[in-house]
Amino acid sequence: MKDNKIYKNITEGTGLIDHYIYREIVYLLIKKLKLNVNPNIVTLFSLIYAISSAFIILSGHVVIGSVMYMFFNIFDLMDGAIARIYRRKSTFGAFIDGLVDLIGESCVILALGVYFNVFTLSLAVLAYILLTHYISIRKKWIYDSKELQKNMMDYTKKPFLFGILVITRNDFRKLIILYGAILNSWELIMSYFFILYSISLINSLIGKNGE
């Protein structure tokens, strides 16, 4: 029987892989290893992990590095769960968690740009991503609104919206990176990120109160 105190504090519906696989792994790790640690340490480790994935891609092992990066979300779910379970939530923790996500993704995109010999294009995509994040943050600051990520499992009866949520979530991004690495297709990866952040930018510009 699952320990509900642990399980209910692992964020639901952040992505299909997150929801059905990584949540179970995080639950087992926290329960079996009794991971009562500072969640910021887990966040820092996740940054090192993401950068290591990028270096593996740079070394020429693009599929291995992409597979490794797929598991980044385990740590992304774990730090927040530990913070909630042991009442260690903080504004600083939430800030560095989001920052580490962005830095990790940026490192991997740049590594892919070098590997596929399209570094200038990867820089352009990265600049676009950073611009989108900046606009989103500025609008939320202006409206003093908090970003609340939707639980995608609440939208299973709305197939179109559910599908949009599936393909724009963190775990799906990593799946696209892996798929592009296997197919040796930088076009797939860069096109996906451009479209993804175009959707995010439009949502930031026209969304109600920046949400």
PDB file of C-alpha atoms in Angstrom:
ATOM      1  CA  MET A   1       0.000   0.000   0.000  1.00  0.00           C
ATOM      2  CA  LYS A   2       1.276   3.447  -0.922  1.00  0.00           C
ATOM      3  CA  ASP A   3       2.157   6.009   1.726  1.00  0.00           C
ATOM      4  CA  ASN A   4      -0.362   8.730   0.866  1.00  0.00           C
ATOM      5  CA  LYS A   5       1.644  11.411   2.662  1.00  0.00           C
ATOM      6  CA  ILE A   6       4.436  10.921   0.144  1.00  0.00           C
ATOM      7  CA  TYR A   7       2.398  10.128  -2.961  1.00  0.00           C
ATOM      8  CA  LYS A   8      -0.005  13.080  -2.760  1.00  0.00           C
ATOM      9  CA  ASN A   9       2.946  15.490  -2.615  1.00  0.00           C
ATOM     10  CA  ILE A  10       4.430  14.340  -5.914  1.00  0.00           C
ATOM     11  CA  THR A  11       3.041  16.688  -8.564  1.00  0.00           C
ATOM     12  CA  GLU A  12       0.438  15.108 -10.833  1.00  0.00           C
ATOM     13  CA  GLY A  13      -0.250  15.649 -14.512  1.00  0.00           C
ATOM     14  CA  THR A  14       2.960  17.413 -15.539  1.00  0.00           C
ATOM     15  CA  GLY A  15       3.293  15.036 -18.502  1.00  0.00           C
ATOM     16  CA  LEU A  16       2.336  11.489 -19.450  1.00  0.00           C
ATOM     17  CA  ILE A  17       5.773  10.020 -18.727  1.00  0.00           C
ATOM     18  CA  ASP A  18       6.042  12.097 -15.550  1.00  0.00           C
ATOM     19  CA  HIS A  19       2.589  11.065 -14.371  1.00  0.00           C
ATOM     20  CA  TYR A  20       2.704   7.340 -15.032  1.00  0.00           C
ATOM     21  CA  ILE A  21       6.400   6.467 -14.708  1.00  0.00           C
ATOM     22  CA  TYR A  22       8.530   9.115 -13.016  1.00  0.00           C
ATOM     23  CA  ARG A  23       6.070   9.754 -10.175  1.00  0.00           C
ATOM     24  CA  GLU A  24       6.295   6.059  -9.276  1.00  0.00           C
ATOM     25  CA  ILE A  25      10.100   6.167  -9.364  1.00  0.00           C
ATOM     26  CA  VAL A  26      10.186   9.314  -7.209  1.00  0.00           C
ATOM     27  CA  TYR A  27       7.775   7.725  -4.733  1.00  0.00           C
ATOM     28  CA  LEU A  28       9.948   4.611  -4.381  1.00  0.00           C
ATOM     29  CA  LEU A  29      13.159   6.629  -4.033  1.00  0.00           C
ATOM     30  CA  ILE A  30      11.750   8.903  -1.333  1.00  0.00           C
ATOM     31  CA  LYS A  31      10.117   6.046   0.573  1.00  0.00           C
ATOM     32  CA  LYS A  32      12.861   3.426   0.352  1.00  0.00           C
ATOM     33  CA  LEU A  33      15.826   5.767   0.764  1.00  0.00           C
ATOM     34  CA  LYS A  34      14.020   8.073   3.217  1.00  0.00           C
ATOM     35  CA  LEU A  35      15.258  11.117   1.311  1.00  0.00           C
ATOM     36  CA  ASN A  36      14.846  13.772   3.981  1.00  0.00           C
ATOM     37  CA  VAL A  37      17.405  16.121   2.448  1.00  0.00           C
ATOM     38  CA  ASN A  38      17.502  19.783   1.540  1.00  0.00           C
ATOM     39  CA  PRO A  39      15.483  19.969  -1.710  1.00  0.00           C
ATOM     40  CA  ASN A  40      17.892  22.599  -3.049  1.00  0.00           C
ATOM     41  CA  ILE A  41      20.622  19.933  -3.005  1.00  0.00           C
ATOM     42  CA  VAL A  42      18.470  17.770  -5.273  1.00  0.00           C
ATOM     43  CA  THR A  43      17.913  20.784  -7.538  1.00  0.00           C
ATOM     44  CA  LEU A  44      21.665  21.448  -7.698  1.00  0.00           C
ATOM     45  CA  PHE A  45      22.309  17.792  -8.506  1.00  0.00           C
ATOM     46  CA  SER A  46      19.735  17.970 -11.306  1.00  0.00           C
ATOM     47  CA  LEU A  47      21.671  20.901 -12.810  1.00  0.00           C
ATOM     48  CA  ILE A  48      24.914  18.905 -12.718  1.00  0.00           C
ATOM     49  CA  TYR A  49      23.026  15.979 -14.250  1.00  0.00           C
ATOM     50  CA  ALA A  50      21.654  18.103 -17.125  1.00  0.00           C
ATOM     51  CA  ILE A  51      25.062  19.652 -17.844  1.00  0.00           C
ATOM     52  CA  SER A  52      26.597  16.154 -17.819  1.00  0.00           C
ATOM     53  CA  SER A  53      23.994  15.078 -20.386  1.00  0.00           C
ATOM     54  CA  ALA A  54      25.000  18.038 -22.554  1.00  0.00           C
ATOM     55  CA  PHE A  55      28.701  17.123 -22.302  1.00  0.00           C
ATOM     56  CA  ILE A  56      27.940  13.539 -23.320  1.00  0.00           C
ATOM     57  CA  ILE A  57      26.136  14.894 -26.396  1.00  0.00           C
ATOM     58  CA  LEU A  58      29.140  17.131 -27.128  1.00  0.00           C
ATOM     59  CA  SER A  59      31.457  14.126 -26.873  1.00  0.00           C
ATOM     60  CA  GLY A  60      29.634  12.585 -29.838  1.00  0.00           C
ATOM     61  CA  HIS A  61      27.296  10.242 -27.973  1.00  0.00           C
ATOM     62  CA  VAL A  62      24.114  12.117 -28.860  1.00  0.00           C
ATOM     63  CA  VAL A  63      21.662   9.256 -28.258  1.00  0.00           C
ATOM     64  CA  ILE A  64      23.197   8.303 -24.898  1.00  0.00           C
ATOM     65  CA  GLY A  65      23.187  11.938 -23.772  1.00  0.00           C
ATOM     66  CA  SER A  66      19.582  12.364 -24.894  1.00  0.00           C
ATOM     67  CA  VAL A  67      18.497   9.179 -23.092  1.00  0.00           C
ATOM     68  CA  MET A  68      20.248  10.425 -19.962  1.00  0.00           C
ATOM     69  CA  TYR A  69      18.499  13.803 -20.230  1.00  0.00           C
ATOM     70  CA  MET A  70      15.130  12.015 -20.435  1.00  0.00           C
ATOM     71  CA  PHE A  71      15.487  11.117 -16.743  1.00  0.00           C
ATOM     72  CA  PHE A  72      16.114  14.721 -15.646  1.00  0.00           C
ATOM     73  CA  ASN A  73      12.432  15.059 -14.754  1.00  0.00           C
ATOM     74  CA  ILE A  74      12.810  12.518 -11.958  1.00  0.00           C
ATOM     75  CA  PHE A  75      14.912  15.027 -10.033  1.00  0.00           C
ATOM     76  CA  ASP A  76      12.625  17.870 -11.120  1.00  0.00           C
ATOM     77  CA  LEU A  77       9.684  16.084  -9.486  1.00  0.00           C
ATOM     78  CA  MET A  78      11.715  14.927  -6.508  1.00  0.00           C
ATOM     79  CA  ASP A  79      12.928  18.291  -5.187  1.00  0.00           C
ATOM     80  CA  GLY A  80       9.405  19.719  -5.068  1.00  0.00           C
ATOM     81  CA  ALA A  81       7.999  16.572  -3.462  1.00  0.00           C
ATOM     82  CA  ILE A  82      10.652  16.597  -0.732  1.00  0.00           C
ATOM     83  CA  ALA A  83      10.015  20.303  -0.102  1.00  0.00           C
ATOM     84  CA  ARG A  84       6.290  19.653   0.382  1.00  0.00           C
ATOM     85  CA  ILE A  85       6.593  16.433   2.392  1.00  0.00           C
ATOM     86  CA  TYR A  86       9.091  17.861   4.887  1.00  0.00           C
ATOM     87  CA  ARG A  87       7.711  21.418   4.813  1.00  0.00           C
ATOM     88  CA  ARG A  88      10.787  22.967   3.298  1.00  0.00           C
ATOM     89  CA  LYS A  89       9.078  25.008   0.590  1.00  0.00           C
ATOM     90  CA  SER A  90      10.611  28.402  -0.102  1.00  0.00           C
ATOM     91  CA  THR A  91      10.416  31.145  -2.703  1.00  0.00           C
ATOM     92  CA  PHE A  92      14.146  30.739  -3.312  1.00  0.00           C
ATOM     93  CA  GLY A  93      13.721  27.015  -3.884  1.00  0.00           C
ATOM     94  CA  ALA A  94      10.927  27.583  -6.392  1.00  0.00           C
ATOM     95  CA  PHE A  95      13.056  30.200  -8.164  1.00  0.00           C
ATOM     96  CA  ILE A  96      16.173  28.057  -8.557  1.00  0.00           C
ATOM     97  CA  ASP A  97      14.048  25.068  -9.589  1.00  0.00           C
ATOM     98  CA  GLY A  98      12.691  26.995 -12.570  1.00  0.00           C
ATOM     99  CA  LEU A  99      16.111  28.503 -13.295  1.00  0.00           C
ATOM    100  CA  VAL A 100      17.781  25.089 -13.319  1.00  0.00           C
ATOM    101  CA  ASP A 101      15.142  23.779 -15.746  1.00  0.00           C
ATOM    102  CA  LEU A 102      15.943  26.640 -18.118  1.00  0.00           C
ATOM    103  CA  ILE A 103      19.732  26.346 -17.769  1.00  0.00           C
ATOM    104  CA  GLY A 104      19.633  22.575 -18.248  1.00  0.00           C
ATOM    105  CA  GLU A 105      17.471  22.808 -21.359  1.00  0.00           C
ATOM    106  CA  SER A 106      19.654  25.615 -22.745  1.00  0.00           C
ATOM    107  CA  CYS A 107      22.841  23.578 -22.279  1.00  0.00           C
ATOM    108  CA  VAL A 108      21.339  20.588 -24.077  1.00  0.00           C
ATOM    109  CA  ILE A 109      20.058  22.726 -26.974  1.00  0.00           C
ATOM    110  CA  LEU A 110      23.495  24.336 -27.406  1.00  0.00           C
ATOM    111  CA  ALA A 111      25.181  20.919 -27.232  1.00  0.00           C
ATOM    112  CA  LEU A 112      22.839  19.640 -29.936  1.00  0.00           C
ATOM    113  CA  GLY A 113      23.641  22.720 -32.015  1.00  0.00           C
ATOM    114  CA  VAL A 114      27.360  21.929 -31.810  1.00  0.00           C
ATOM    115  CA  TYR A 115      26.827  18.224 -32.518  1.00  0.00           C
ATOM    116  CA  PHE A 116      24.657  18.855 -35.585  1.00  0.00           C
ATOM    117  CA  ASN A 117      26.898  21.740 -36.719  1.00  0.00           C
ATOM    118  CA  VAL A 118      24.056  24.273 -36.476  1.00  0.00           C
ATOM    119  CA  PHE A 119      25.370  26.240 -33.507  1.00  0.00           C
ATOM    120  CA  THR A 120      24.222  29.616 -34.856  1.00  0.00           C
ATOM    121  CA  LEU A 121      20.697  28.268 -35.306  1.00  0.00           C
ATOM    122  CA  SER A 122      20.697  26.799 -31.802  1.00  0.00           C
ATOM    123  CA  LEU A 123      21.765  30.209 -30.446  1.00  0.00           C
ATOM    124  CA  ALA A 124      18.857  31.830 -32.287  1.00  0.00           C
ATOM    125  CA  VAL A 125      16.411  29.267 -30.885  1.00  0.00           C
ATOM    126  CA  LEU A 126      17.865  29.765 -27.405  1.00  0.00           C
ATOM    127  CA  ALA A 127      17.530  33.555 -27.698  1.00  0.00           C
ATOM    128  CA  TYR A 128      13.891  33.073 -28.699  1.00  0.00           C
ATOM    129  CA  ILE A 129      13.312  30.794 -25.696  1.00  0.00           C
ATOM    130  CA  LEU A 130      14.866  33.341 -23.325  1.00  0.00           C
ATOM    131  CA  LEU A 131      12.797  36.150 -24.858  1.00  0.00           C
ATOM    132  CA  THR A 132       9.630  34.112 -24.323  1.00  0.00           C
ATOM    133  CA  HIS A 133      10.544  33.444 -20.692  1.00  0.00           C
ATOM    134  CA  TYR A 134      11.334  37.131 -20.144  1.00  0.00           C
ATOM    135  CA  ILE A 135       7.998  38.299 -21.561  1.00  0.00           C
ATOM    136  CA  SER A 136       6.127  35.695 -19.518  1.00  0.00           C
ATOM    137  CA  ILE A 137       7.900  36.685 -16.291  1.00  0.00           C
ATOM    138  CA  ARG A 138       7.407  40.407 -16.927  1.00  0.00           C
ATOM    139  CA  LYS A 139       3.690  39.995 -17.542  1.00  0.00           C
ATOM    140  CA  LYS A 140       3.235  37.868 -14.427  1.00  0.00           C
ATOM    141  CA  TRP A 141       5.145  40.478 -12.432  1.00  0.00           C
ATOM    142  CA  ILE A 142       2.983  43.302 -13.807  1.00  0.00           C
ATOM    143  CA  TYR A 143      -0.228  41.451 -12.972  1.00  0.00           C
ATOM    144  CA  ASP A 144       1.232  40.036  -9.743  1.00  0.00           C
ATOM    145  CA  SER A 145      -0.002  36.589 -10.729  1.00  0.00           C
ATOM    146  CA  LYS A 146       1.443  33.194  -9.866  1.00  0.00           C
ATOM    147  CA  GLU A 147       2.150  30.602 -12.516  1.00  0.00           C
ATOM    148  CA  LEU A 148       0.059  27.507 -11.861  1.00  0.00           C
ATOM    149  CA  GLN A 149       0.775  24.592 -14.137  1.00  0.00           C
ATOM    150  CA  LYS A 150      -2.378  22.787 -15.188  1.00  0.00           C
ATOM    151  CA  ASN A 151      -2.799  19.143 -14.185  1.00  0.00           C
ATOM    152  CA  MET A 152      -3.196  17.701 -17.663  1.00  0.00           C
ATOM    153  CA  MET A 153      -5.078  14.691 -16.299  1.00  0.00           C
ATOM    154  CA  ASP A 154      -7.998  17.031 -15.540  1.00  0.00           C
ATOM    155  CA  TYR A 155      -8.469  17.513 -19.297  1.00  0.00           C
ATOM    156  CA  THR A 156      -8.702  13.914 -20.534  1.00  0.00           C
ATOM    157  CA  LYS A 157     -12.327  14.494 -21.603  1.00  0.00           C
ATOM    158  CA  LYS A 158     -11.223  17.352 -23.861  1.00  0.00           C
ATOM    159  CA  PRO A 159      -9.067  15.505 -26.425  1.00  0.00           C
ATOM    160  CA  PHE A 160      -7.789  18.553 -28.324  1.00  0.00           C
ATOM    161  CA  LEU A 161      -6.701  20.490 -25.220  1.00  0.00           C
ATOM    162  CA  PHE A 162      -5.321  17.312 -23.652  1.00  0.00           C
ATOM    163  CA  GLY A 163      -3.276  16.677 -26.795  1.00  0.00           C
ATOM    164  CA  ILE A 164      -1.875  20.219 -26.730  1.00  0.00           C
ATOM    165  CA  LEU A 165      -0.901  19.796 -23.086  1.00  0.00           C
ATOM    166  CA  VAL A 166       0.779  16.451 -23.830  1.00  0.00           C
ATOM    167  CA  ILE A 167       3.003  17.786 -26.619  1.00  0.00           C
ATOM    168  CA  THR A 168       4.002  20.959 -24.763  1.00  0.00           C
ATOM    169  CA  ARG A 169       5.051  19.371 -21.469  1.00  0.00           C
ATOM    170  CA  ASN A 170       8.592  18.982 -20.184  1.00  0.00           C
ATOM    171  CA  ASP A 171       8.798  15.225 -20.630  1.00  0.00           C
ATOM    172  CA  PHE A 172       7.621  15.423 -24.249  1.00  0.00           C
ATOM    173  CA  ARG A 173      10.347  17.983 -25.005  1.00  0.00           C
ATOM    174  CA  LYS A 174      12.956  15.491 -23.875  1.00  0.00           C
ATOM    175  CA  LEU A 175      11.262  12.769 -25.926  1.00  0.00           C
ATOM    176  CA  ILE A 176      11.540  14.979 -29.029  1.00  0.00           C
ATOM    177  CA  ILE A 177      15.236  15.547 -28.290  1.00  0.00           C
ATOM    178  CA  LEU A 178      15.780  11.788 -28.008  1.00  0.00           C
ATOM    179  CA  TYR A 179      13.749  11.066 -31.148  1.00  0.00           C
ATOM    180  CA  GLY A 180      15.649  13.723 -33.088  1.00  0.00           C
ATOM    181  CA  ALA A 181      18.948  12.277 -31.861  1.00  0.00           C
ATOM    182  CA  ILE A 182      17.975   8.779 -32.984  1.00  0.00           C
ATOM    183  CA  LEU A 183      16.865  10.073 -36.405  1.00  0.00           C
ATOM    184  CA  ASN A 184      19.902  12.373 -36.610  1.00  0.00           C
ATOM    185  CA  SER A 185      17.450  15.199 -37.328  1.00  0.00           C
ATOM    186  CA  TRP A 186      18.307  18.626 -35.942  1.00  0.00           C
ATOM    187  CA  GLU A 187      15.425  20.031 -38.023  1.00  0.00           C
ATOM    188  CA  LEU A 188      12.895  18.110 -35.935  1.00  0.00           C
ATOM    189  CA  ILE A 189      14.351  19.307 -32.627  1.00  0.00           C
ATOM    190  CA  MET A 190      14.774  22.979 -33.534  1.00  0.00           C
ATOM    191  CA  SER A 191      11.400  23.184 -35.314  1.00  0.00           C
ATOM    192  CA  TYR A 192       9.653  21.687 -32.298  1.00  0.00           C
ATOM    193  CA  PHE A 193      11.217  24.157 -29.866  1.00  0.00           C
ATOM    194  CA  PHE A 194      10.443  27.093 -32.154  1.00  0.00           C
ATOM    195  CA  ILE A 195       6.771  26.071 -32.426  1.00  0.00           C
ATOM    196  CA  LEU A 196       6.549  25.231 -28.713  1.00  0.00           C
ATOM    197  CA  TYR A 197       7.829  28.614 -27.578  1.00  0.00           C
ATOM    198  CA  SER A 198       5.791  30.432 -30.216  1.00  0.00           C
ATOM    199  CA  ILE A 199       2.694  28.930 -28.584  1.00  0.00           C
ATOM    200  CA  SER A 200       4.045  29.953 -25.169  1.00  0.00           C
ATOM    201  CA  LEU A 201       4.791  33.484 -26.400  1.00  0.00           C
ATOM    202  CA  ILE A 202       1.303  33.915 -27.862  1.00  0.00           C
ATOM    203  CA  ASN A 203      -0.221  32.628 -24.633  1.00  0.00           C
ATOM    204  CA  SER A 204       1.890  35.092 -22.612  1.00  0.00           C
ATOM    205  CA  LEU A 205       0.854  38.010 -24.809  1.00  0.00           C
ATOM    206  CA  ILE A 206      -2.887  37.336 -24.996  1.00  0.00           C
ATOM    207  CA  GLY A 207      -3.508  35.156 -21.939  1.00  0.00           C
ATOM    208  CA  LYS A 208      -5.676  36.576 -19.192  1.00  0.00           C
ATOM    209  CA  ASN A 209      -3.589  38.337 -16.566  1.00  0.00           C
ATOM    210  CA  GLY A 210      -0.482  36.659 -17.892  1.00  0.00           C
ATOM    211  CA  GLU A 211      -1.715  33.169 -17.110  1.00  0.00           C
TER     212      GLU A 211
END
